[in-house]
Short mmCIF file of C-alpha atoms in Angstrom, two decimals:
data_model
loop_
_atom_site.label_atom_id
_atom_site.label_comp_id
_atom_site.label_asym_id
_atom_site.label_seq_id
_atom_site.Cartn_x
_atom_site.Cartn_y
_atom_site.Cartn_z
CA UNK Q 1 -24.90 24.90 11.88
CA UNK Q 2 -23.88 21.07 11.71
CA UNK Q 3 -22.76 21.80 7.97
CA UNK Q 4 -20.68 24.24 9.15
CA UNK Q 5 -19.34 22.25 12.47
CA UNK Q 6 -18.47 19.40 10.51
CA UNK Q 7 -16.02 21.61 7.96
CA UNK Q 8 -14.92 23.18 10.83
CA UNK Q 9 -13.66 19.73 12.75
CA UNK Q 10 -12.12 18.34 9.07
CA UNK Q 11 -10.45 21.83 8.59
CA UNK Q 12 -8.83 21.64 12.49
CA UNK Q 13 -8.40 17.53 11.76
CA UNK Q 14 -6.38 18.55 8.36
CA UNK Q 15 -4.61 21.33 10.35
CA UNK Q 16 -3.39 19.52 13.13
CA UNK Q 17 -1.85 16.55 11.69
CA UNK Q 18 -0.77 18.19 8.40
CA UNK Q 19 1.56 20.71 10.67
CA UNK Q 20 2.30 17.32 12.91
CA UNK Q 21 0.69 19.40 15.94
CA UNK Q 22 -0.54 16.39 17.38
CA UNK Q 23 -0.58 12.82 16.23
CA UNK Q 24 -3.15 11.55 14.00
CA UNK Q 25 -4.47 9.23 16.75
CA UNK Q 26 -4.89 12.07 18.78
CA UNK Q 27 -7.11 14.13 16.56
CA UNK Q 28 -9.30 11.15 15.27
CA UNK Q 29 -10.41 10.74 18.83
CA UNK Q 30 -9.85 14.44 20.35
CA UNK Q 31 -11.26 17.14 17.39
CA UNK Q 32 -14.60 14.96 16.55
CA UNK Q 33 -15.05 14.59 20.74
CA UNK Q 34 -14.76 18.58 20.93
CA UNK Q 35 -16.65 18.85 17.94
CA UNK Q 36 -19.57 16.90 19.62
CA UNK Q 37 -19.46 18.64 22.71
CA UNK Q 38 -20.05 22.00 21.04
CA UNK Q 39 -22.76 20.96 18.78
CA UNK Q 40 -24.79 20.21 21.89
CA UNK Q 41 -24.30 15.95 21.49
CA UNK Q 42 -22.75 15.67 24.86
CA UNK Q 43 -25.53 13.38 26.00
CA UNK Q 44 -25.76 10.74 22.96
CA UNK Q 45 -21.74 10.70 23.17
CA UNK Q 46 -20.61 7.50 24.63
CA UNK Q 47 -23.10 5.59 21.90
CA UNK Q 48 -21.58 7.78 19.18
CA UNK Q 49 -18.18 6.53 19.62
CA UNK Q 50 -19.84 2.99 20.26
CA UNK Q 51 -21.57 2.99 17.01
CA UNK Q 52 -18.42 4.10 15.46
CA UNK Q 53 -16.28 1.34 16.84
CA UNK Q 54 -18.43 -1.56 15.87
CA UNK Q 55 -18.42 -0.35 12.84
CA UNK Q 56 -14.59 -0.40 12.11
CA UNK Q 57 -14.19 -3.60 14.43
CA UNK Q 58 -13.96 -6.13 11.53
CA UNK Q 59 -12.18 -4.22 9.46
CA UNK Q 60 -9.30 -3.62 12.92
CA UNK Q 61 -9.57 -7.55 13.33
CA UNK Q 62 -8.64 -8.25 9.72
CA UNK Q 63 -5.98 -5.94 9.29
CA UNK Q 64 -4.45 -7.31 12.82
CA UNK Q 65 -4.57 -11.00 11.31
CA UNK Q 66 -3.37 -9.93 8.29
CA UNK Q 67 0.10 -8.44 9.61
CA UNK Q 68 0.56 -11.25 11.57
CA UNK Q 69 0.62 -13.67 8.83
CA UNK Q 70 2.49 -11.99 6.46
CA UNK Q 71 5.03 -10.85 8.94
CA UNK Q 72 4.94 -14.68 10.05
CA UNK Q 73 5.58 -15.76 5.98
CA UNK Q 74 8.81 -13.47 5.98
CA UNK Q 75 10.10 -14.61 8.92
CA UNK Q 76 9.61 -18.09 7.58
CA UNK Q 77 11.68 -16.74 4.40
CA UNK Q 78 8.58 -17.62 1.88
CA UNK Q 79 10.05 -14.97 -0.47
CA UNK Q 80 14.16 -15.98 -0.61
CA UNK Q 81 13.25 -18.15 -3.87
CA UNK Q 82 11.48 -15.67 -5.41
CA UNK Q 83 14.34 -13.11 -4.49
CA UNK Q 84 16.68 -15.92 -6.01
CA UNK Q 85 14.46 -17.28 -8.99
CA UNK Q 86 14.63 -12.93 -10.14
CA UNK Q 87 18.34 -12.44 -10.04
CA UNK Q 88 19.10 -16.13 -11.97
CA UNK Q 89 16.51 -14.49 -14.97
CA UNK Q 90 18.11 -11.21 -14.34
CA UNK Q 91 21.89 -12.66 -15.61
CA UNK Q 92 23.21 -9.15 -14.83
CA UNK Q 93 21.32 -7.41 -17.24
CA UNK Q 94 19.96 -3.73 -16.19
CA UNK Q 95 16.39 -4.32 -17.66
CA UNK Q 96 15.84 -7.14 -16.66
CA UNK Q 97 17.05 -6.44 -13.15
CA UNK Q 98 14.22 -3.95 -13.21
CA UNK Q 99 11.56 -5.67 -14.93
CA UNK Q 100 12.66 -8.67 -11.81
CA UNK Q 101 12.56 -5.54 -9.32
CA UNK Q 102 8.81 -4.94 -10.53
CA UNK Q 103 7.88 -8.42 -10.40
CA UNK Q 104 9.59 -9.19 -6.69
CA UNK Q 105 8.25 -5.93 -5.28
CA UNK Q 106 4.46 -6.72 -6.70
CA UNK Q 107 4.87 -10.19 -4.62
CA UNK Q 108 6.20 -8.85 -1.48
CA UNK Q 109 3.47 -6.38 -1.13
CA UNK Q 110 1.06 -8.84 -1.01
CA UNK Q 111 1.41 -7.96 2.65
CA UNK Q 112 -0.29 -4.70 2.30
CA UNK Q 113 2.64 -3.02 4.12
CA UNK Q 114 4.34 -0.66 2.36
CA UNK Q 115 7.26 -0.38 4.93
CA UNK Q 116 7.65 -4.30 5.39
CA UNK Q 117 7.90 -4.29 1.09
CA UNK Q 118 10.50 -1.30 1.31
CA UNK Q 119 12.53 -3.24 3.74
CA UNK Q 120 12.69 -6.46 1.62
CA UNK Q 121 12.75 -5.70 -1.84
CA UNK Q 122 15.84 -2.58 -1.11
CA UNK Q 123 18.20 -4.74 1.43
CA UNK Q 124 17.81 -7.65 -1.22
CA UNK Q 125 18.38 -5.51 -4.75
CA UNK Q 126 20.17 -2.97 -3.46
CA UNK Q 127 23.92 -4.69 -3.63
CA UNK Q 128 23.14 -5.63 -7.13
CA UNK Q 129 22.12 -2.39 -7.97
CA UNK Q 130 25.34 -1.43 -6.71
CA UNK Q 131 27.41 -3.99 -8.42
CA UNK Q 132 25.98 -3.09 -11.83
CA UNK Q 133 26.25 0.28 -11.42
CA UNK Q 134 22.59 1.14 -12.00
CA UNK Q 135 21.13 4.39 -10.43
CA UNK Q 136 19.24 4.12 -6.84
CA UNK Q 137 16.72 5.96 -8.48
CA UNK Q 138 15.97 3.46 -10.70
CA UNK Q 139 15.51 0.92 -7.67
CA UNK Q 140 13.37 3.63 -5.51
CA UNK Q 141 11.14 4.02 -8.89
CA UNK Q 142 10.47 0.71 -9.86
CA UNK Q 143 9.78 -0.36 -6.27
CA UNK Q 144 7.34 2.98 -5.61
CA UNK Q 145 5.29 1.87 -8.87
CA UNK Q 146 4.90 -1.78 -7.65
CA UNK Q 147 4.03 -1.39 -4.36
CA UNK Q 148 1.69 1.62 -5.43
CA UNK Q 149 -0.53 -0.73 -7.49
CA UNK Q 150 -0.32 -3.75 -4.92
CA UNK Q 151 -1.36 -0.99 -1.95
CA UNK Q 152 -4.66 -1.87 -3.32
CA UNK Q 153 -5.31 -5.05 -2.15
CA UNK Q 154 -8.16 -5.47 0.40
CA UNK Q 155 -6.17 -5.64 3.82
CA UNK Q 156 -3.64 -2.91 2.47
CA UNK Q 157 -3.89 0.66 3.99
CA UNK Q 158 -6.26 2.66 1.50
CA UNK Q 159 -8.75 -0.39 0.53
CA UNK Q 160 -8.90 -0.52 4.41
CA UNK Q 161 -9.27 3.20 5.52
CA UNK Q 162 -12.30 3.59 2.43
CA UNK Q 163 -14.31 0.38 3.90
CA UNK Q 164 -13.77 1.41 6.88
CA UNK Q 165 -15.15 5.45 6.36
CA UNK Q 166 -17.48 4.26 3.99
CA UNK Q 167 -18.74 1.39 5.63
CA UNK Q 168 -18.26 -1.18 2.76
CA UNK Q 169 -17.28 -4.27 2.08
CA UNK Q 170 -13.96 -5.64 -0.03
CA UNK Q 171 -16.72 -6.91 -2.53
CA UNK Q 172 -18.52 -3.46 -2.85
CA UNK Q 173 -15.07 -1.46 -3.01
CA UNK Q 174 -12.29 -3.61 -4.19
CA UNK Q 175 -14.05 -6.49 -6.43
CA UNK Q 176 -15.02 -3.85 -9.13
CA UNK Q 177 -11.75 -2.41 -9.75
CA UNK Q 178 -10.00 -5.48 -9.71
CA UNK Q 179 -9.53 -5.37 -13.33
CA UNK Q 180 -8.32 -1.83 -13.16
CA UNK Q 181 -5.51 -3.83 -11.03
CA UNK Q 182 -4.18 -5.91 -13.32
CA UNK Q 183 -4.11 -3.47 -16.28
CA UNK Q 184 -2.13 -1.37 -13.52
CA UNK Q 185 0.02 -4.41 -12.71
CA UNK Q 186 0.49 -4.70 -16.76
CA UNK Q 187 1.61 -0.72 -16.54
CA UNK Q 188 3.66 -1.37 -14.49
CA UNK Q 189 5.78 -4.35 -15.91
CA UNK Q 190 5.77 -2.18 -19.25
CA UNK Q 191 6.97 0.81 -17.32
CA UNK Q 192 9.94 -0.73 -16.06
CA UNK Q 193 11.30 -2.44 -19.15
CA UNK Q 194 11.13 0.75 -20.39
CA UNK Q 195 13.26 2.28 -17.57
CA UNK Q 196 15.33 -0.59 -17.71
CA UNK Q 197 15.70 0.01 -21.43
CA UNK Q 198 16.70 3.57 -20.65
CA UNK Q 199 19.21 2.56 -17.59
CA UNK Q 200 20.93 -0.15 -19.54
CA UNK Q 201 21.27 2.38 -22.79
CA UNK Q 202 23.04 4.89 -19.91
CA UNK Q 203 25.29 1.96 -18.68
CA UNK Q 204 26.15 1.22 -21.97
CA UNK Q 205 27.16 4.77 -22.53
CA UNK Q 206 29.81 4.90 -20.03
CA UNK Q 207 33.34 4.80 -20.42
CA UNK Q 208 35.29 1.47 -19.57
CA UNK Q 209 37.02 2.78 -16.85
CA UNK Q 210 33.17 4.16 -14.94
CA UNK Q 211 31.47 1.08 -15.37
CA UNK Q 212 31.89 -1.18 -12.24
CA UNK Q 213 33.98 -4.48 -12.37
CA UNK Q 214 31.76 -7.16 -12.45
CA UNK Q 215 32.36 -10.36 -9.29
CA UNK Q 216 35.01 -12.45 -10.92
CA UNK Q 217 36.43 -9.74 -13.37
CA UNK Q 218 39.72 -8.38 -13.54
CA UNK Q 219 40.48 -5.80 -15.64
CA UNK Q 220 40.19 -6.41 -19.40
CA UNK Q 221 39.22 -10.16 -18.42
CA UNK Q 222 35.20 -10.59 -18.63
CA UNK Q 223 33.31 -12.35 -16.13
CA UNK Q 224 32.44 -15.88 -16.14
CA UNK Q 225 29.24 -17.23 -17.60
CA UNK Q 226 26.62 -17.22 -14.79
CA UNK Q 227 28.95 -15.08 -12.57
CA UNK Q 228 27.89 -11.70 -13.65
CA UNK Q 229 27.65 -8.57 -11.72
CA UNK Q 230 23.77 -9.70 -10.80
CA UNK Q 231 25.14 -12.41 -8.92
CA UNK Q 232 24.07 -12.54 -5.42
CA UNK Q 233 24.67 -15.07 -3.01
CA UNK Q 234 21.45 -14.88 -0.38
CA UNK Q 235 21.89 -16.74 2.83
CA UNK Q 236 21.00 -20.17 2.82
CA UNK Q 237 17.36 -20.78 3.52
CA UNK Q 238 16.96 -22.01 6.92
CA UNK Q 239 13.14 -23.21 6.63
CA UNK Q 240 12.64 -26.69 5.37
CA UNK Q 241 11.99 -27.64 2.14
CA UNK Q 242 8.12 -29.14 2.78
CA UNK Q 243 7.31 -25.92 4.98
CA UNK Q 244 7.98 -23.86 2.21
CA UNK Q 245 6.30 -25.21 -0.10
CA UNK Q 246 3.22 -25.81 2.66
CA UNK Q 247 3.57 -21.92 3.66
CA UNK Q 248 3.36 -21.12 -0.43
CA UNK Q 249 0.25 -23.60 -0.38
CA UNK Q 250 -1.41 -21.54 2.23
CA UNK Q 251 -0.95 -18.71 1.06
CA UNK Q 252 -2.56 -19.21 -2.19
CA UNK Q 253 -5.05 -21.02 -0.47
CA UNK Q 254 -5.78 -17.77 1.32
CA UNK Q 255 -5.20 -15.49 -1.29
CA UNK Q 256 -7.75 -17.44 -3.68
CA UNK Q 257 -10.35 -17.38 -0.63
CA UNK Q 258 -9.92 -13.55 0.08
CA UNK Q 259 -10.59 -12.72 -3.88
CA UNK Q 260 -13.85 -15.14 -3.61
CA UNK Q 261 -15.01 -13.89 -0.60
CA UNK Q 262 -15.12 -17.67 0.76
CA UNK Q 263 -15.83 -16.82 4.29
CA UNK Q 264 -15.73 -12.38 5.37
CA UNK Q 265 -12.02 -11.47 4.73
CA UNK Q 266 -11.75 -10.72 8.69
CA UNK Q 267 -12.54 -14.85 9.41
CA UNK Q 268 -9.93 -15.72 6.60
CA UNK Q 269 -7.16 -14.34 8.60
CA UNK Q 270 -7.68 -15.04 11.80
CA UNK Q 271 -8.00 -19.10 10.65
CA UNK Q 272 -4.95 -18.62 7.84
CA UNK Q 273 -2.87 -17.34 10.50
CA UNK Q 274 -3.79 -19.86 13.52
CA UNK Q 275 -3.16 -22.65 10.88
CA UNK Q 276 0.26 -20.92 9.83
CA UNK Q 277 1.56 -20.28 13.52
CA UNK Q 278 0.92 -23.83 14.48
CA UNK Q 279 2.60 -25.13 10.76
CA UNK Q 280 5.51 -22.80 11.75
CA UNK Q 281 6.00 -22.69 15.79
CA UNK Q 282 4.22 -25.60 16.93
CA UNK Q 283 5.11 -25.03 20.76
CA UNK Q 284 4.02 -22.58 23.07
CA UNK Q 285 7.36 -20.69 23.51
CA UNK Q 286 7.88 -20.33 19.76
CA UNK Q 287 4.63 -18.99 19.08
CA UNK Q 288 4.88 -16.19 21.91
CA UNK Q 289 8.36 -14.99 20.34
CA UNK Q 290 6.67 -14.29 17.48
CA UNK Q 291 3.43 -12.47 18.76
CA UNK Q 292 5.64 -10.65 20.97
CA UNK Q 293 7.99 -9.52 18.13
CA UNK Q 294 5.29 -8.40 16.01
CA UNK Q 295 2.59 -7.26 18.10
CA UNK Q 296 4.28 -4.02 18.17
CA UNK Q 297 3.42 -3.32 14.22
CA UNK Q 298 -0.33 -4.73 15.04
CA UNK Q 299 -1.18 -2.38 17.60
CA UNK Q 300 0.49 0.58 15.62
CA UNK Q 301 -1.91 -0.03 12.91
CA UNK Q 302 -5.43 -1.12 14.92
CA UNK Q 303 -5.12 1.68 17.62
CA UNK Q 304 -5.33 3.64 13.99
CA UNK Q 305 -8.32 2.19 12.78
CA UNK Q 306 -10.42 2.39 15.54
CA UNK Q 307 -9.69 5.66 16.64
CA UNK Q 308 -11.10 6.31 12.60
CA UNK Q 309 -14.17 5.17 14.36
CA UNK Q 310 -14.53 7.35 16.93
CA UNK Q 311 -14.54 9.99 14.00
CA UNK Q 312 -16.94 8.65 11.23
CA UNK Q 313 -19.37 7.30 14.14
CA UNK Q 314 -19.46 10.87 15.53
CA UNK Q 315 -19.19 12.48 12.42
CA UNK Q 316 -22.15 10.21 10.85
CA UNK Q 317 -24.45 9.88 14.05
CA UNK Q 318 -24.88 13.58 14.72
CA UNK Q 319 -25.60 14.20 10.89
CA UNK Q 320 -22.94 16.39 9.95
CA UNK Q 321 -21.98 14.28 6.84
CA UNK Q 322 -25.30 14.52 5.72
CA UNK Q 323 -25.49 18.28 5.99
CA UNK Q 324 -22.05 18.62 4.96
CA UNK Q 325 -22.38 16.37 1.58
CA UNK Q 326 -25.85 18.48 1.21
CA UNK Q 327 -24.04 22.26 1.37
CA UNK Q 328 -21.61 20.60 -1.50
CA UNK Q 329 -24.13 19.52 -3.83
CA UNK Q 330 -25.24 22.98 -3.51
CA UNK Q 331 -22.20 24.47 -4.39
CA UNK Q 332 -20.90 21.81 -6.91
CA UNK Q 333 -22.49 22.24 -10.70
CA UNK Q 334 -24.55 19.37 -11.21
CA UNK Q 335 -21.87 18.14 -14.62
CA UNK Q 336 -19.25 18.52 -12.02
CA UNK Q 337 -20.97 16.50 -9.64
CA UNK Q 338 -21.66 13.62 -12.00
CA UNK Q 339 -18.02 13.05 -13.60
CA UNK Q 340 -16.70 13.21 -9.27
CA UNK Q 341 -15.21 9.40 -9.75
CA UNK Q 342 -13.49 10.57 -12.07
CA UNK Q 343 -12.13 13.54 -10.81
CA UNK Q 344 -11.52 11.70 -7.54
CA UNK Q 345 -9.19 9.02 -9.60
CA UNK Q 346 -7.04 11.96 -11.23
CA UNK Q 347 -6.63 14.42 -8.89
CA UNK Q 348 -6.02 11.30 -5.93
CA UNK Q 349 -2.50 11.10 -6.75
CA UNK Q 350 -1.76 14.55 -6.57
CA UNK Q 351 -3.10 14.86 -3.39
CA UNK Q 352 -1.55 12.75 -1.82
CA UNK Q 353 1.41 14.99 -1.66
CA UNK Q 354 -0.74 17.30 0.37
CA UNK Q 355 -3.30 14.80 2.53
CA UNK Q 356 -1.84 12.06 4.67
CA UNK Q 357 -3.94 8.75 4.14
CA UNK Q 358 -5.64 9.23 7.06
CA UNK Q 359 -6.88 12.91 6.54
CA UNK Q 360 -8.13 11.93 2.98
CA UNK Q 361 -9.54 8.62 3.31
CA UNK Q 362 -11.61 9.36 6.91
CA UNK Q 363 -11.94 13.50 7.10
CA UNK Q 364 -12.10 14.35 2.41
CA UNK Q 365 -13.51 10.60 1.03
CA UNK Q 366 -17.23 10.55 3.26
CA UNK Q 367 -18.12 14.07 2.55
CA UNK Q 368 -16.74 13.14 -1.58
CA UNK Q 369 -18.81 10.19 -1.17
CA UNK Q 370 -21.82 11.65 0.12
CA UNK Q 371 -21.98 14.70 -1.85
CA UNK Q 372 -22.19 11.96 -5.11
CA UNK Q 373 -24.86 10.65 -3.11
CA UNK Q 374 -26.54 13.55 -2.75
CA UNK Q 375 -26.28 14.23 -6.81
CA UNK Q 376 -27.57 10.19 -7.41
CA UNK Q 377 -24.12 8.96 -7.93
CA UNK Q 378 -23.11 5.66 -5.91
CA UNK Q 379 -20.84 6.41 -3.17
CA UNK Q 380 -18.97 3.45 -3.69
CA UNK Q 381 -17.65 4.52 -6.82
CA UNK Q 382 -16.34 7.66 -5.54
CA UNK Q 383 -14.62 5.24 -2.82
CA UNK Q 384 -13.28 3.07 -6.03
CA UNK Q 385 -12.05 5.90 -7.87
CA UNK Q 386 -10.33 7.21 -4.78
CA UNK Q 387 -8.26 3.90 -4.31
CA UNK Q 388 -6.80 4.89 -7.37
CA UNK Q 389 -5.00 7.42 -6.91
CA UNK Q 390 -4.70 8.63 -3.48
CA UNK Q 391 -2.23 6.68 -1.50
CA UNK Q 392 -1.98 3.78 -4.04
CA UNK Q 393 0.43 5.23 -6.70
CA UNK Q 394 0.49 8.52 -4.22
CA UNK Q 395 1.77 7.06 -0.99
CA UNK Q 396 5.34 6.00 -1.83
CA UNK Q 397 6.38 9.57 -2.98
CA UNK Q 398 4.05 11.40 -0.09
CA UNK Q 399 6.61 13.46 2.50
CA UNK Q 400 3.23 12.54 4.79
CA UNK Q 401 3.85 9.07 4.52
CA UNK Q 402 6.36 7.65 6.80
CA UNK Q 403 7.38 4.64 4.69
CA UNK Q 404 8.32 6.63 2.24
CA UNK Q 405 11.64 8.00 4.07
CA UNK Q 406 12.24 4.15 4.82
CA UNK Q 407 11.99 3.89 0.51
CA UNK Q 408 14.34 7.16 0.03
CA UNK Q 409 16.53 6.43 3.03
CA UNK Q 410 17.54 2.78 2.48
CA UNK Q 411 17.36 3.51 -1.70
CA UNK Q 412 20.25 6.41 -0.62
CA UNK Q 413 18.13 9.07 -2.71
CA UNK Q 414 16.69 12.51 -1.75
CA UNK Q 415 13.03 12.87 -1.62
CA UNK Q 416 12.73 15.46 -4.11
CA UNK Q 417 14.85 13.18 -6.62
CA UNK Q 418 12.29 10.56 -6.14
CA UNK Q 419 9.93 12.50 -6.31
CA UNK Q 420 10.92 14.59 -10.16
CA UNK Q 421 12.41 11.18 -11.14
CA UNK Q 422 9.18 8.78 -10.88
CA UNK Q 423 6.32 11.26 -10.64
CA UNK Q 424 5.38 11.08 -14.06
CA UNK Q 425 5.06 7.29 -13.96
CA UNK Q 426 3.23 7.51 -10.78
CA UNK Q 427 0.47 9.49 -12.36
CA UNK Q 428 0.50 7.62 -16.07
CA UNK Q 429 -0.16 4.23 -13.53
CA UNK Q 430 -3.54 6.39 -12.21
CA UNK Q 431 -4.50 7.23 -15.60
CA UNK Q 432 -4.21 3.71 -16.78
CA UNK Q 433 -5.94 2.16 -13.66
CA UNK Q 434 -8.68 5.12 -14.25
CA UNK Q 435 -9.36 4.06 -17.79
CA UNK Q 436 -9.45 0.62 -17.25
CA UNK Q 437 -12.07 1.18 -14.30
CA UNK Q 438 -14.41 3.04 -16.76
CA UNK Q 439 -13.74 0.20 -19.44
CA UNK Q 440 -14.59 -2.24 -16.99
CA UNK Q 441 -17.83 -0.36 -15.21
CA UNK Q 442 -15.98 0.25 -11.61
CA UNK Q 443 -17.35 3.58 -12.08
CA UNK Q 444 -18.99 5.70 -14.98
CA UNK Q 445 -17.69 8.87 -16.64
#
């Protein structure tokens, strides 16, 4: 009965916001509440939802901090010499304007935001782009892979959604597959040289009178040294010199402190941002502009979260995991059941065409999870393996994933283009993160 009341609410969950019936808010907190009520839990339902919520508080508290400081670090224009460093290396070269587009979107989504690193990384390459006559494509690629990989970090969007349906912590679920990280990161540098390789080869190609003048040229008079068609003059920076370079202090700072677990991740923001807002908007009227500004984004994304509690506490306190996960192992073979990391790692990125995050990370990933746990397996690896591919090289070509129509639409590229164009690289970026997790012991074969 529970087994078969818990399918039922994931199948109606899947349903509803996979046909955009109702907002995903809405069924987190609606379909599990109906689901209680008709499995006879109307009594124990207020301390269902309760349990649920305190477990996904830290988790809503850290990812709250962490917008606000990032979004703070942009305003403060922590990024312009990065964006400027890139396009001096670049010298107007295609490849290495998209080995720079790798290495710019990589440090922008650092944030964890996909739609804040779209924003960014497109309104500053774009005109170059444009100027050298390289494909959008090529820009909407390189900028999916990147920001794939980096979606991994502990406050970004899938590392957050597993700990939070799994109930784990960033050194149970993103420490071990750290290493898988970097060899993705590696991927991807070596995946857009290549493309880079193959766009400057096409540029190359073109008749004199297709290729696009280059600032300074006239025609059949070449540009001058250090003026190429890369050249792109950002607005001055604004932000003084020693605030910079105390913001880029900070942040390391921070960064360092996250990866060693100094303090729990959710404390690390909420001091890293307090010290930041003060550094940045020392009086009272500055620093309610800019909580004001952003608090829009903050409550978009915590409302989200906890309303992912009200699910997995009700889901979890009346036992339908359990009995769910326990009708699977039935009906999985037991060799199936031990290789599911794995099978959760390659298939993730594929599904991710078909699941929105929060449908696969808080209605598919517990049952996944407990069914290995039900078999022996560690559910935490299933949760490892799942950060792998589903949403992280998935999300940015997902037509369930509203940041990727802010990719598409400011790139100027259809969907489906994206998708046929960068698909393949996508996936290769999965396999590579999936066989440097079983190299490295994140999870077993």
């Amino acid at each position: 009965m529970l087994a078969t009341l818990g399918f039922a609410t994931i199948a109606v969950f899947l349903l509803l916001t996979m046909t955009k019936r109702v907002s995903v808010l809405v069924a987190l907190v609606l379909v599990p509440v109906a689901a209680a009520l008709v499995g006879g839990h109307a009594g124990e339902l207020g301390d269902l939802i309760l349990a649920g919520l305190t477990t996904v508080a830290p988790t809503g508290i850290m990812i709250a901090f962490a917008v606000l400081y990032f979004s703070l670090m942009v305003d403060a224009g922590l990024f312009d010499p990065l964006i400027r460093g890139i396009l001096r290396f670049a010298q107007g070269d295609p490849l290495r304007i998209t080995v720079g587009t790798a290495v710019l979107t990589m440090c922008v989504a650092l944030d964890g935001d996909g739609a804040s690193t779209f924003v960014i990384t497109i309104s500053a390459l774009l005109p170059v782009y444009k100027r050298l006559g390289m494909s959008p494509l090529v820009l909407s690629g390189v900028v999916c892979l990147g920001a794939g990989v980096m979606n991994i970090v502990p406050w970004g969007g899938p590392t957050v959604r597993a700990m939070a349906a799994l109930d784990l912590e960033s050194s149970e679920l993103f420490t071990p597959v750290l290493p898988a990280m970097v060899l993705g990161v590696c991927w991807v540098l070596v995946a857009s040289w290549l493309i880079g390789r193959r766009e400057r080869r096409r540029i190359a190609a073109l008749d004199p009178g297709e290729r696009p003048a280059a600032a300074g040229e006239s025609a059949g008079e070449p540009a001058a040294a250090g003026d190429g068609p890369g050249t792109l003059r950002l607005p001055e920076p604004t932000t003084p010199r020693w605030l910079t370079a105390a913001n880029l202090a900070l942040t390391l700072t921070l960064l360092v402190a996250l990866i060693a677990e100094v303090m729990p991740l959710p404390v690390l923001f909420v001091l890293g941002f307090t010290v930041a807002l003060v550094l940045n908007h020392p009086t009272w009227e500055r620093q309610q502009e800019l909580l004001e500004r952003h608090g829009r984004n903050v409550v978009l994304v915590t409302t989200m979260i906890f309303a992912a509690g009200v699910l997995t506490g009700i889901l979890t306190g009346t036992g339908m995991i359990d009995e769910m996960a326990g009708a699977l192992v039935d009906a999985i073979p037991g060799a199936l059941a031990d290789r599911l990391p794995v099978l959760v790692a390659v298939t993730g990125m594929p599904l991710s065409l078909v699941f929105t995050p929060d449908a696969y990370y808080f209605g598919v990933l517990p049952v996944l999870a407990e069914t290995a746990a039900g078999s022996g397996g560690d559910p935490a690896e299933v949760g490892r393996a799942a950060l792998l591919g589903q949403m992280t090289t998935g999300f940015p070509l997902s037509p369930l994933t509203a940041s990727t129509f802010i990719l598409v639409g400011m790139s100027g590229v259809s969907l489906g283009e994206h998708q046929r164009f960068i698909f393949r690289w996508a996936f290769a970026t999965t396999l590579v993160m999936t066989a440097g997790a079983l190299l490295t012991g994140a999870f077993a074969l």
